[in-house]
PDB file of C-alpha atoms in Angstrom:
ATOM      1  CA  UNK A   1     158.744 -42.766 -22.870  1.00 85.00           C
ATOM      2  CA  UNK A   2     155.020 -42.703 -21.303  1.00 92.00           C
ATOM      3  CA  UNK A   3     155.322 -47.348 -22.138  1.00 91.00           C
ATOM      4  CA  UNK A   4     158.641 -47.467 -19.771  1.00 93.00           C
ATOM      5  CA  UNK A   5     156.602 -45.551 -16.864  1.00 93.00           C
ATOM      6  CA  UNK A   6     154.308 -47.657 -17.399  1.00 92.00           C
ATOM      7  CA  UNK A   7     156.010 -50.640 -17.708  1.00 92.00           C
ATOM      8  CA  UNK A   8     158.171 -49.763 -14.185  1.00 92.00           C
ATOM      9  CA  UNK A   9     154.682 -48.567 -12.568  1.00 94.00           C
ATOM     10  CA  UNK A  10     152.860 -52.319 -13.267  1.00 92.00           C
ATOM     11  CA  UNK A  11     155.930 -54.001 -12.170  1.00 87.00           C
ATOM     12  CA  UNK A  12     156.731 -51.368  -8.973  1.00 90.00           C
ATOM     13  CA  UNK A  13     153.092 -52.271  -7.947  1.00 94.00           C
ATOM     14  CA  UNK A  14     153.459 -56.437  -8.284  1.00 93.00           C
ATOM     15  CA  UNK A  15     151.375 -56.678 -11.604  1.00 93.00           C
ATOM     16  CA  UNK A  16     152.419 -59.921 -13.720  1.00 90.00           C
ATOM     17  CA  UNK A  17     154.023 -57.935 -16.637  1.00 88.00           C
ATOM     18  CA  UNK A  18     154.373 -60.094 -19.574  1.00 88.00           C
ATOM     19  CA  UNK A  19     156.859 -58.626 -22.032  1.00 88.00           C
ATOM     20  CA  UNK A  20     157.068 -61.400 -24.460  1.00 90.00           C
ATOM     21  CA  UNK A  21     153.699 -59.326 -25.697  1.00 88.00           C
ATOM     22  CA  UNK A  22     154.874 -56.061 -25.416  1.00 88.00           C
ATOM     23  CA  UNK A  23     155.235 -55.541 -28.941  1.00 89.00           C
ATOM     24  CA  UNK A  24     158.025 -52.162 -28.939  1.00 90.00           C
ATOM     25  CA  UNK A  25     161.349 -53.518 -28.315  1.00 90.00           C
ATOM     26  CA  UNK A  26     162.596 -50.210 -27.497  1.00 91.00           C
ATOM     27  CA  UNK A  27     160.256 -50.017 -24.055  1.00 93.00           C
ATOM     28  CA  UNK A  28     161.485 -52.893 -22.153  1.00 93.00           C
ATOM     29  CA  UNK A  29     165.272 -52.205 -23.001  1.00 93.00           C
ATOM     30  CA  UNK A  30     163.867 -49.002 -22.034  1.00 94.00           C
ATOM     31  CA  UNK A  31     162.438 -50.161 -18.552  1.00 94.00           C
ATOM     32  CA  UNK A  32     166.370 -52.170 -17.885  1.00 94.00           C
ATOM     33  CA  UNK A  33     167.985 -49.270 -18.485  1.00 96.00           C
ATOM     34  CA  UNK A  34     165.770 -47.205 -16.093  1.00 95.00           C
ATOM     35  CA  UNK A  35     165.824 -50.440 -13.300  1.00 95.00           C
ATOM     36  CA  UNK A  36     169.510 -50.624 -13.068  1.00 97.00           C
ATOM     37  CA  UNK A  37     170.107 -46.055 -13.529  1.00 95.00           C
ATOM     38  CA  UNK A  38     167.925 -46.459 -11.112  1.00 95.00           C
ATOM     39  CA  UNK A  39     169.592 -49.030  -7.763  1.00 96.00           C
ATOM     40  CA  UNK A  40     171.132 -47.316  -5.052  1.00 96.00           C
ATOM     41  CA  UNK A  41     174.584 -48.295  -6.210  1.00 97.00           C
ATOM     42  CA  UNK A  42     174.973 -49.180  -9.477  1.00 97.00           C
ATOM     43  CA  UNK A  43     176.096 -53.007 -10.537  1.00 97.00           C
ATOM     44  CA  UNK A  44     179.910 -52.042 -10.855  1.00 97.00           C
ATOM     45  CA  UNK A  45     179.193 -50.541  -7.317  1.00 97.00           C
ATOM     46  CA  UNK A  46     180.762 -46.810  -6.796  1.00 96.00           C
ATOM     47  CA  UNK A  47     183.789 -47.724  -4.659  1.00 97.00           C
ATOM     48  CA  UNK A  48     185.243 -49.476  -6.865  1.00 97.00           C
ATOM     49  CA  UNK A  49     184.961 -46.319  -9.653  1.00 95.00           C
ATOM     50  CA  UNK A  50     189.064 -45.250  -9.354  1.00 94.00           C
ATOM     51  CA  UNK A  51     188.889 -48.822 -10.390  1.00 95.00           C
ATOM     52  CA  UNK A  52     187.394 -48.958 -12.745  1.00 95.00           C
ATOM     53  CA  UNK A  53     189.464 -45.930 -14.431  1.00 93.00           C
ATOM     54  CA  UNK A  54     192.381 -47.047 -13.944  1.00 93.00           C
ATOM     55  CA  UNK A  55     191.767 -50.651 -15.510  1.00 93.00           C
ATOM     56  CA  UNK A  56     191.720 -48.748 -18.758  1.00 91.00           C
ATOM     57  CA  UNK A  57     194.773 -49.017 -20.246  1.00 91.00           C
ATOM     58  CA  UNK A  58     195.014 -47.399 -23.748  1.00 88.00           C
ATOM     59  CA  UNK A  59     196.551 -49.376 -26.309  1.00 89.00           C
ATOM     60  CA  UNK A  60     197.202 -52.236 -24.431  1.00 90.00           C
ATOM     61  CA  UNK A  61     194.298 -54.734 -25.017  1.00 87.00           C
ATOM     62  CA  UNK A  62     195.850 -57.672 -22.376  1.00 87.00           C
ATOM     63  CA  UNK A  63     196.842 -55.236 -20.494  1.00 92.00           C
ATOM     64  CA  UNK A  64     193.021 -54.193 -19.780  1.00 90.00           C
ATOM     65  CA  UNK A  65     191.656 -57.101 -19.577  1.00 87.00           C
ATOM     66  CA  UNK A  66     194.145 -58.853 -16.531  1.00 88.00           C
ATOM     67  CA  UNK A  67     192.860 -54.775 -14.904  1.00 92.00           C
ATOM     68  CA  UNK A  68     189.891 -55.734 -15.569  1.00 91.00           C
ATOM     69  CA  UNK A  69     190.106 -59.226 -13.319  1.00 88.00           C
ATOM     70  CA  UNK A  70     191.259 -57.832 -10.561  1.00 90.00           C
ATOM     71  CA  UNK A  71     188.756 -55.286 -10.080  1.00 94.00           C
ATOM     72  CA  UNK A  72     185.935 -57.585 -11.705  1.00 92.00           C
ATOM     73  CA  UNK A  73     187.159 -60.315  -8.195  1.00 89.00           C
ATOM     74  CA  UNK A  74     186.603 -57.556  -5.953  1.00 94.00           C
ATOM     75  CA  UNK A  75     182.760 -57.006  -7.003  1.00 94.00           C
ATOM     76  CA  UNK A  76     180.263 -58.698  -4.668  1.00 94.00           C
ATOM     77  CA  UNK A  77     179.209 -61.799  -6.119  1.00 91.00           C
ATOM     78  CA  UNK A  78     175.942 -60.639  -7.210  1.00 92.00           C
ATOM     79  CA  UNK A  79     177.149 -58.080  -8.815  1.00 94.00           C
ATOM     80  CA  UNK A  80     179.713 -60.327 -10.773  1.00 92.00           C
ATOM     81  CA  UNK A  81     176.875 -62.697 -11.662  1.00 90.00           C
ATOM     82  CA  UNK A  82     174.614 -60.001 -13.233  1.00 94.00           C
ATOM     83  CA  UNK A  83     176.896 -58.061 -14.835  1.00 95.00           C
ATOM     84  CA  UNK A  84     178.434 -61.236 -16.794  1.00 91.00           C
ATOM     85  CA  UNK A  85     174.917 -61.898 -17.692  1.00 92.00           C
ATOM     86  CA  UNK A  86     174.687 -58.415 -18.986  1.00 96.00           C
ATOM     87  CA  UNK A  87     177.487 -58.019 -21.280  1.00 95.00           C
ATOM     88  CA  UNK A  88     176.542 -61.445 -22.127  1.00 93.00           C
ATOM     89  CA  UNK A  89     173.147 -59.941 -23.770  1.00 95.00           C
ATOM     90  CA  UNK A  90     174.956 -57.002 -25.263  1.00 96.00           C
ATOM     91  CA  UNK A  91     178.073 -59.327 -26.220  1.00 95.00           C
ATOM     92  CA  UNK A  92     174.808 -60.967 -28.723  1.00 95.00           C
ATOM     93  CA  UNK A  93     172.939 -57.560 -29.360  1.00 96.00           C
ATOM     94  CA  UNK A  94     176.070 -56.944 -30.674  1.00 97.00           C
ATOM     95  CA  UNK A  95     176.789 -59.817 -33.527  1.00 96.00           C
ATOM     96  CA  UNK A  96     173.637 -58.252 -34.813  1.00 97.00           C
ATOM     97  CA  UNK A  97     175.115 -55.100 -35.765  1.00 96.00           C
ATOM     98  CA  UNK A  98     174.422 -55.090 -38.739  1.00 96.00           C
ATOM     99  CA  UNK A  99     171.225 -54.948 -38.498  1.00 95.00           C
ATOM    100  CA  UNK A 100     169.989 -52.731 -35.253  1.00 91.00           C
ATOM    101  CA  UNK A 101     173.240 -50.619 -35.953  1.00 94.00           C
ATOM    102  CA  UNK A 102     174.086 -50.953 -31.691  1.00 96.00           C
ATOM    103  CA  UNK A 103     178.132 -52.265 -32.208  1.00 98.00           C
ATOM    104  CA  UNK A 104     179.425 -53.012 -28.792  1.00 97.00           C
ATOM    105  CA  UNK A 105     180.511 -49.422 -28.820  1.00 97.00           C
ATOM    106  CA  UNK A 106     177.289 -47.614 -29.747  1.00 97.00           C
ATOM    107  CA  UNK A 107     176.041 -50.428 -26.723  1.00 98.00           C
ATOM    108  CA  UNK A 108     178.717 -48.883 -24.105  1.00 97.00           C
ATOM    109  CA  UNK A 109     177.580 -45.356 -24.558  1.00 96.00           C
ATOM    110  CA  UNK A 110     174.343 -46.449 -23.923  1.00 96.00           C
ATOM    111  CA  UNK A 111     174.775 -48.633 -21.359  1.00 97.00           C
ATOM    112  CA  UNK A 112     178.170 -47.215 -19.426  1.00 95.00           C
ATOM    113  CA  UNK A 113     176.390 -43.636 -17.453  1.00 94.00           C
ATOM    114  CA  UNK A 114     173.841 -46.717 -15.969  1.00 96.00           C
ATOM    115  CA  UNK A 115     176.124 -49.036 -14.566  1.00 97.00           C
ATOM    116  CA  UNK A 116     179.778 -47.318 -14.586  1.00 96.00           C
ATOM    117  CA  UNK A 117     179.494 -44.473 -12.357  1.00 93.00           C
ATOM    118  CA  UNK A 118     181.140 -42.403  -9.676  1.00 93.00           C
ATOM    119  CA  UNK A 119     178.982 -41.521  -6.899  1.00 92.00           C
ATOM    120  CA  UNK A 120     179.349 -37.997  -6.987  1.00 88.00           C
ATOM    121  CA  UNK A 121     179.659 -36.301 -11.322  1.00 84.00           C
ATOM    122  CA  UNK A 122     182.995 -33.829 -11.130  1.00 79.00           C
ATOM    123  CA  UNK A 123     184.142 -32.567 -14.261  1.00 82.00           C
ATOM    124  CA  UNK A 124     186.919 -34.859 -13.850  1.00 76.00           C
ATOM    125  CA  UNK A 125     184.219 -37.991 -13.732  1.00 74.00           C
ATOM    126  CA  UNK A 126     183.213 -36.521 -17.055  1.00 76.00           C
ATOM    127  CA  UNK A 127     186.576 -36.277 -18.672  1.00 72.00           C
ATOM    128  CA  UNK A 128     186.501 -40.243 -18.198  1.00 78.00           C
ATOM    129  CA  UNK A 129     183.433 -40.702 -19.804  1.00 84.00           C
ATOM    130  CA  UNK A 130     185.648 -41.604 -22.977  1.00 87.00           C
ATOM    131  CA  UNK A 131     187.662 -44.407 -21.124  1.00 88.00           C
ATOM    132  CA  UNK A 132     184.205 -45.540 -19.104  1.00 93.00           C
ATOM    133  CA  UNK A 133     182.499 -45.943 -23.096  1.00 94.00           C
ATOM    134  CA  UNK A 134     186.314 -47.705 -23.847  1.00 93.00           C
ATOM    135  CA  UNK A 135     186.339 -49.968 -21.118  1.00 93.00           C
ATOM    136  CA  UNK A 136     182.390 -51.254 -21.777  1.00 96.00           C
ATOM    137  CA  UNK A 137     183.360 -52.119 -25.517  1.00 95.00           C
ATOM    138  CA  UNK A 138     185.873 -53.875 -24.366  1.00 92.00           C
ATOM    139  CA  UNK A 139     184.162 -55.683 -22.150  1.00 93.00           C
ATOM    140  CA  UNK A 140     181.483 -56.053 -24.311  1.00 95.00           C
ATOM    141  CA  UNK A 141     183.750 -57.421 -26.916  1.00 93.00           C
ATOM    142  CA  UNK A 142     185.968 -59.969 -24.496  1.00 89.00           C
ATOM    143  CA  UNK A 143     182.263 -61.196 -22.516  1.00 87.00           C
ATOM    144  CA  UNK A 144     183.447 -64.941 -22.940  1.00 82.00           C
ATOM    145  CA  UNK A 145     187.409 -64.066 -21.397  1.00 76.00           C
ATOM    146  CA  UNK A 146     186.546 -62.704 -19.280  1.00 72.00           C
ATOM    147  CA  UNK A 147     184.272 -64.581 -17.425  1.00 68.00           C
ATOM    148  CA  UNK A 148     186.044 -67.390 -18.354  1.00 71.00           C
ATOM    149  CA  UNK A 149     188.812 -65.399 -15.870  1.00 63.00           C
ATOM    150  CA  UNK A 150     187.026 -64.964 -13.257  1.00 65.00           C
ATOM    151  CA  UNK A 151     184.912 -68.113 -12.891  1.00 57.00           C
ATOM    152  CA  UNK A 152     188.212 -70.386 -12.964  1.00 51.00           C
ATOM    153  CA  UNK A 153     188.111 -68.701  -9.177  1.00 50.00           C
ATOM    154  CA  UNK A 154     186.992 -71.084  -6.823  1.00 47.00           C
ATOM    155  CA  UNK A 155     185.587 -68.115  -5.142  1.00 48.00           C
ATOM    156  CA  UNK A 156     183.363 -67.059  -8.385  1.00 49.00           C
ATOM    157  CA  UNK A 157     181.815 -70.352  -8.697  1.00 52.00           C
ATOM    158  CA  UNK A 158     178.615 -68.693 -10.030  1.00 48.00           C
ATOM    159  CA  UNK A 159     177.057 -72.010  -8.449  1.00 47.00           C
ATOM    160  CA  UNK A 160     177.866 -71.607  -5.429  1.00 49.00           C
ATOM    161  CA  UNK A 161     176.553 -68.031  -6.072  1.00 43.00           C
ATOM    162  CA  UNK A 162     172.852 -69.735  -7.181  1.00 42.00           C
ATOM    163  CA  UNK A 163     173.361 -71.450  -3.388  1.00 42.00           C
ATOM    164  CA  UNK A 164     173.743 -68.327  -0.965  1.00 42.00           C
TER     165      UNK A 164
END
């Protein structure tokens, strides 16, 4: 935690932080999670939290993917681009789970509270935490299919986002 705080403070001061020479990969991962956790509006935006929750359909991967696509298309373009890249990174990390023990499920548990949360915590939102984890796990596991689904939409062409 101390190293994460040191890195954050250096970054906040505008100092060049060379992550390639950082020996503690956990500090880098912790810093990235902290960045997302401290955003004023989470990556998956407060406004869409109810839609994210209702997009999860237990025992129906296809229906859930269809509903996720609808929610993804309501994200601001920058958030969508960052989310797709983050999910891609998490998918790559999960592909090494035999070494790292970070399965898609474990990554979802670690990341969901930082990117997909309600504006105000409640007993109801706590009870839905398992749905949020399963939803994020599915998104990590199917990130390539989700990217294809949203990128085929003309308004969601990533090359256009870079020009904005």
